[in-house]
mmCIF file of C-alpha atoms in Angstrom:
data_model
loop_
_atom_site.group_PDB
_atom_site.id
_atom_site.type_symbol
_atom_site.label_atom_id
_atom_site.label_comp_id
_atom_site.label_asym_id
_atom_site.label_seq_id
_atom_site.Cartn_x
_atom_site.Cartn_y
_atom_site.Cartn_z
ATOM 1 C CA UNK A 553 -0.058 0.025 0.019
ATOM 2 C CA UNK A 554 1.105 3.483 -0.929
ATOM 3 C CA UNK A 555 1.930 6.084 1.715
ATOM 4 C CA UNK A 556 2.554 9.465 0.831
ATOM 5 C CA UNK A 557 3.011 12.769 2.489
ATOM 6 C CA UNK A 558 0.201 11.554 5.119
ATOM 7 C CA UNK A 559 -2.292 10.283 2.838
ATOM 8 C CA UNK A 560 -3.611 6.840 2.520
ATOM 9 C CA UNK A 561 -4.331 5.139 -0.785
ATOM 10 C CA UNK A 562 -7.878 4.662 -0.411
ATOM 11 C CA UNK A 563 -7.994 2.595 -4.030
ATOM 12 C CA UNK A 564 -5.902 0.075 -2.690
ATOM 13 C CA UNK A 565 -7.783 -0.046 0.817
ATOM 14 C CA UNK A 566 -10.905 -0.485 -0.637
ATOM 15 C CA UNK A 567 -9.242 -3.194 -2.485
ATOM 16 C CA UNK A 568 -8.277 -5.352 0.393
ATOM 17 C CA UNK A 569 -11.532 -4.198 2.487
ATOM 18 C CA UNK A 570 -14.414 -5.006 -0.184
ATOM 19 C CA UNK A 571 -13.204 -8.428 -1.219
ATOM 20 C CA UNK A 572 -13.754 -9.490 2.510
ATOM 21 C CA UNK A 573 -17.299 -7.791 2.594
ATOM 22 C CA UNK A 574 -17.985 -9.703 -0.070
ATOM 23 C CA UNK A 575 -17.001 -12.797 0.649
ATOM 24 C CA UNK A 576 -19.500 -12.400 3.854
ATOM 25 C CA UNK A 577 -22.518 -11.538 2.132
ATOM 26 C CA UNK A 578 -21.698 -14.728 -0.467
ATOM 27 C CA UNK A 579 -20.814 -17.044 2.564
ATOM 28 C CA UNK A 580 -24.388 -16.057 3.866
ATOM 29 C CA UNK A 581 -26.092 -16.732 0.430
ATOM 30 C CA UNK A 582 -24.165 -20.097 -0.197
ATOM 31 C CA UNK A 583 -25.063 -21.080 3.315
ATOM 32 C CA UNK A 584 -28.705 -20.116 2.792
ATOM 33 C CA UNK A 585 -28.955 -21.821 -0.425
ATOM 34 C CA UNK A 586 -27.096 -24.768 1.162
ATOM 35 C CA UNK A 587 -24.390 -24.580 -1.347
ATOM 36 C CA UNK A 588 -21.031 -24.803 0.855
ATOM 37 C CA UNK A 589 -19.453 -28.139 1.817
ATOM 38 C CA UNK A 590 -18.886 -29.220 5.156
ATOM 39 C CA UNK A 591 -14.882 -29.404 4.678
ATOM 40 C CA UNK A 592 -12.875 -27.351 2.801
ATOM 41 C CA UNK A 593 -9.524 -25.855 3.313
ATOM 42 C CA UNK A 594 -9.041 -23.724 6.359
ATOM 43 C CA UNK A 595 -7.549 -20.015 6.499
ATOM 44 C CA UNK A 596 -6.519 -21.197 10.299
ATOM 45 C CA UNK A 597 -7.183 -17.768 11.831
ATOM 46 C CA UNK A 598 -9.624 -17.983 14.504
ATOM 47 C CA UNK A 599 -13.068 -16.206 15.114
ATOM 48 C CA UNK A 600 -15.507 -15.778 17.601
ATOM 49 C CA UNK A 601 -19.169 -16.738 17.482
ATOM 50 C CA UNK A 602 -21.061 -15.490 20.213
ATOM 51 C CA UNK A 603 -25.244 -16.785 20.703
ATOM 52 C CA UNK A 604 -27.664 -15.589 23.473
ATOM 53 C CA UNK A 605 -29.249 -19.005 23.218
ATOM 54 C CA UNK A 606 -28.614 -22.387 21.363
ATOM 55 C CA UNK A 607 -31.282 -24.735 20.864
ATOM 56 C CA UNK A 608 -30.375 -27.688 19.216
ATOM 57 C CA UNK A 609 -32.207 -31.319 17.967
ATOM 58 C CA UNK A 610 -29.945 -34.012 17.310
ATOM 59 C CA UNK A 611 -26.329 -33.102 18.876
ATOM 60 C CA UNK A 612 -23.020 -34.366 18.246
ATOM 61 C CA UNK A 613 -19.610 -33.565 19.502
ATOM 62 C CA UNK A 614 -16.423 -35.102 17.913
ATOM 63 C CA UNK A 615 -12.580 -34.417 17.391
ATOM 64 C CA UNK A 616 -11.023 -33.695 14.133
ATOM 65 C CA UNK A 617 -7.870 -32.006 12.462
ATOM 66 C CA UNK A 618 -8.661 -29.359 9.820
ATOM 67 C CA UNK A 619 -6.040 -28.559 7.181
ATOM 68 C CA UNK A 620 -5.048 -24.801 6.300
ATOM 69 C CA UNK A 621 -4.102 -24.472 2.394
ATOM 70 C CA UNK A 622 -0.676 -23.814 3.522
ATOM 71 C CA UNK A 623 -0.757 -27.487 4.961
ATOM 72 C CA UNK A 624 -0.606 -26.650 8.606
ATOM 73 C CA UNK A 625 -2.943 -29.079 10.884
ATOM 74 C CA UNK A 626 -5.285 -27.603 13.119
ATOM 75 C CA UNK A 627 -6.860 -29.883 15.867
ATOM 76 C CA UNK A 628 -10.278 -29.100 16.466
ATOM 77 C CA UNK A 629 -13.706 -30.713 18.099
ATOM 78 C CA UNK A 630 -16.596 -30.379 16.003
ATOM 79 C CA UNK A 631 -20.212 -29.142 17.374
ATOM 80 C CA UNK A 632 -22.618 -30.543 15.200
ATOM 81 C CA UNK A 633 -26.470 -30.080 14.817
ATOM 82 C CA UNK A 634 -29.244 -31.534 12.880
ATOM 83 C CA UNK A 635 -31.561 -28.743 13.607
ATOM 84 C CA UNK A 636 -30.383 -25.349 15.288
ATOM 85 C CA UNK A 637 -32.769 -22.378 16.597
ATOM 86 C CA UNK A 638 -30.502 -19.436 17.475
ATOM 87 C CA UNK A 639 -31.178 -15.900 18.961
ATOM 88 C CA UNK A 640 -28.577 -13.258 19.613
ATOM 89 C CA UNK A 641 -26.020 -14.527 16.359
ATOM 90 C CA UNK A 642 -22.879 -12.511 16.801
ATOM 91 C CA UNK A 643 -19.600 -13.301 14.450
ATOM 92 C CA UNK A 644 -16.690 -11.412 14.469
ATOM 93 C CA UNK A 645 -12.999 -11.723 12.965
ATOM 94 C CA UNK A 646 -10.376 -9.347 13.296
ATOM 95 C CA UNK A 647 -8.164 -8.373 10.410
ATOM 96 C CA UNK A 648 -4.912 -6.365 10.053
ATOM 97 C CA UNK A 649 -4.581 -3.504 7.373
ATOM 98 C CA UNK A 650 -1.095 -2.444 6.933
ATOM 99 C CA UNK A 651 -0.734 0.686 7.711
ATOM 100 C CA UNK A 652 -4.514 1.327 9.235
ATOM 101 C CA UNK A 653 -4.284 -1.601 11.902
ATOM 102 C CA UNK A 654 -6.727 -3.929 13.346
ATOM 103 C CA UNK A 655 -10.038 -3.736 11.545
ATOM 104 C CA UNK A 656 -12.951 -6.266 12.926
ATOM 105 C CA UNK A 657 -15.751 -7.369 10.634
ATOM 106 C CA UNK A 658 -18.728 -8.083 12.478
ATOM 107 C CA UNK A 659 -21.940 -10.038 11.486
ATOM 108 C CA UNK A 660 -25.185 -10.067 13.920
ATOM 109 C CA UNK A 661 -28.562 -11.396 13.396
ATOM 110 C CA UNK A 662 -31.804 -13.057 15.188
ATOM 111 C CA UNK A 663 -32.208 -10.324 17.519
ATOM 112 C CA UNK A 664 -36.182 -10.466 16.987
ATOM 113 C CA UNK A 665 -36.677 -13.499 15.232
ATOM 114 C CA UNK A 666 -34.273 -16.768 15.512
ATOM 115 C CA UNK A 667 -31.522 -17.825 13.553
ATOM 116 C CA UNK A 668 -32.381 -21.503 11.993
ATOM 117 C CA UNK A 669 -29.931 -23.538 10.598
ATOM 118 C CA UNK A 670 -29.829 -27.489 9.669
ATOM 119 C CA UNK A 671 -26.836 -29.890 9.485
ATOM 120 C CA UNK A 672 -24.782 -27.137 11.502
ATOM 121 C CA UNK A 673 -20.963 -27.873 11.983
ATOM 122 C CA UNK A 674 -18.726 -25.433 14.250
ATOM 123 C CA UNK A 675 -15.407 -26.619 14.038
ATOM 124 C CA UNK A 676 -13.934 -24.847 17.180
ATOM 125 C CA UNK A 677 -10.904 -24.963 19.595
ATOM 126 C CA UNK A 678 -12.745 -23.504 22.874
ATOM 127 C CA UNK A 679 -16.339 -23.485 23.617
ATOM 128 C CA UNK A 680 -18.279 -22.063 27.137
ATOM 129 C CA UNK A 681 -21.683 -22.025 28.217
ATOM 130 C CA UNK A 682 -23.438 -19.877 31.244
ATOM 131 C CA UNK A 683 -26.173 -23.201 31.705
ATOM 132 C CA UNK A 684 -26.004 -26.262 29.299
ATOM 133 C CA UNK A 685 -28.659 -28.473 29.779
ATOM 134 C CA UNK A 686 -28.462 -32.198 27.573
ATOM 135 C CA UNK A 687 -31.828 -34.687 26.983
ATOM 136 C CA UNK A 688 -30.650 -38.045 26.305
ATOM 137 C CA UNK A 689 -26.918 -37.312 26.460
ATOM 138 C CA UNK A 690 -24.188 -40.427 26.074
ATOM 139 C CA UNK A 691 -20.448 -39.146 26.777
ATOM 140 C CA UNK A 692 -17.969 -41.791 25.557
ATOM 141 C CA UNK A 693 -19.576 -43.095 22.286
ATOM 142 C CA UNK A 694 -17.429 -43.886 19.479
ATOM 143 C CA UNK A 695 -17.354 -41.194 16.974
ATOM 144 C CA UNK A 696 -18.434 -44.316 13.948
ATOM 145 C CA UNK A 697 -21.309 -45.025 16.178
ATOM 146 C CA UNK A 698 -23.020 -41.414 16.739
ATOM 147 C CA UNK A 699 -26.607 -41.827 15.483
ATOM 148 C CA UNK A 700 -28.443 -38.835 17.482
ATOM 149 C CA UNK A 701 -26.476 -36.209 15.563
ATOM 150 C CA UNK A 702 -24.834 -35.531 12.646
ATOM 151 C CA UNK A 703 -21.360 -36.174 11.455
ATOM 152 C CA UNK A 704 -20.430 -34.515 8.266
ATOM 153 C CA UNK A 705 -20.390 -36.886 5.238
ATOM 154 C CA UNK A 706 -16.520 -35.368 4.060
ATOM 155 C CA UNK A 707 -15.482 -35.676 7.904
ATOM 156 C CA UNK A 708 -16.171 -39.583 7.644
ATOM 157 C CA UNK A 709 -13.954 -39.853 4.487
ATOM 158 C CA UNK A 710 -11.233 -37.526 6.242
ATOM 159 C CA UNK A 711 -7.727 -39.476 7.195
ATOM 160 C CA UNK A 712 -7.864 -37.688 10.450
ATOM 161 C CA UNK A 713 -11.461 -39.087 11.557
ATOM 162 C CA UNK A 714 -11.397 -41.689 13.590
ATOM 163 C CA UNK A 715 -14.488 -44.151 13.841
ATOM 164 C CA UNK A 716 -13.105 -45.563 17.315
ATOM 165 C CA UNK A 717 -12.465 -42.471 18.459
ATOM 166 C CA UNK A 718 -14.447 -40.341 21.746
ATOM 167 C CA UNK A 719 -17.450 -38.437 20.935
ATOM 168 C CA UNK A 720 -20.707 -37.417 22.360
ATOM 169 C CA UNK A 721 -24.193 -36.885 21.511
ATOM 170 C CA UNK A 722 -27.471 -35.911 22.597
ATOM 171 C CA UNK A 723 -31.052 -36.161 21.485
ATOM 172 C CA UNK A 724 -31.553 -32.434 22.020
ATOM 173 C CA UNK A 725 -29.791 -29.596 24.174
ATOM 174 C CA UNK A 726 -30.194 -25.908 25.117
ATOM 175 C CA UNK A 727 -27.462 -23.826 25.543
ATOM 176 C CA UNK A 728 -27.298 -19.800 27.086
ATOM 177 C CA UNK A 729 -24.409 -17.553 26.707
ATOM 178 C CA UNK A 730 -22.427 -19.595 24.500
ATOM 179 C CA UNK A 731 -19.144 -18.813 22.971
ATOM 180 C CA UNK A 732 -17.398 -20.498 20.573
ATOM 181 C CA UNK A 733 -13.790 -19.776 19.057
ATOM 182 C CA UNK A 734 -13.912 -21.331 16.039
ATOM 183 C CA UNK A 735 -11.502 -21.808 12.542
ATOM 184 C CA UNK A 736 -14.808 -23.080 10.427
ATOM 185 C CA UNK A 737 -18.818 -22.891 10.113
ATOM 186 C CA UNK A 738 -20.583 -24.572 7.837
ATOM 187 C CA UNK A 739 -24.175 -25.251 7.124
ATOM 188 C CA UNK A 740 -26.501 -27.025 4.603
ATOM 189 C CA UNK A 741 -29.075 -24.168 5.408
ATOM 190 C CA UNK A 742 -28.418 -21.055 7.309
ATOM 191 C CA UNK A 743 -31.707 -18.623 7.555
ATOM 192 C CA UNK A 744 -30.629 -15.335 9.286
ATOM 193 C CA UNK A 745 -33.238 -12.841 10.328
ATOM 194 C CA UNK A 746 -32.038 -8.910 10.725
ATOM 195 C CA UNK A 747 -28.917 -9.414 9.151
ATOM 196 C CA UNK A 748 -26.019 -6.587 9.419
ATOM 197 C CA UNK A 749 -22.636 -6.720 8.495
ATOM 198 C CA UNK A 750 -20.352 -4.199 9.575
ATOM 199 C CA UNK A 751 -16.467 -3.237 9.020
ATOM 200 C CA UNK A 752 -15.390 -1.143 12.203
ATOM 201 C CA UNK A 753 -11.624 0.165 12.652
ATOM 202 C CA UNK A 754 -10.374 -1.490 15.930
ATOM 203 C CA UNK A 755 -11.244 -4.145 17.991
ATOM 204 C CA UNK A 756 -14.983 -5.161 18.395
ATOM 205 C CA UNK A 757 -15.315 -8.589 18.980
ATOM 206 C CA UNK A 758 -18.171 -10.358 20.294
ATOM 207 C CA UNK A 759 -16.495 -11.517 23.257
#
């Protein structure tokens, strides 16, 4: 980026920021149409997903290793939901722009009406919840024997998926004040009422 006499090249600045905003818009459309695969090469950058409530029918939790485009291995645990209803969605990622410093891309929705998703998968490195209630919970089930919640078909094909590995499942679950640190999210459908996408200078993360 050129920086002369205290001026910023706004054309180049826009060239950095606009593709990011367009990518987020395309992500929303792709999820809504079920166009995204459940498995893909990740960037490796962690981002935040915060939910006021998460109401799940058909829950699965299993371990996996994601792969970046550069070939870096990123261990994660995948939280899968056959059907999910979400209130108070917030997603944020901080991007450092040369010369200008950090900018936060923040996506919100589901404030008045619930977000609905089918075959939702969050590849996470951490999860916390103020309260978590599970119905018909099984802890220690083999990943290949999970039947109450979904496992991505692409994940099953992964060389890192161990069908004998440790997993957890439940018929349903309700979590409040949920915070995920994730590296990837995918869904067959993802319908977000009151979608709002904002790019702001500085750090304005969800939590």
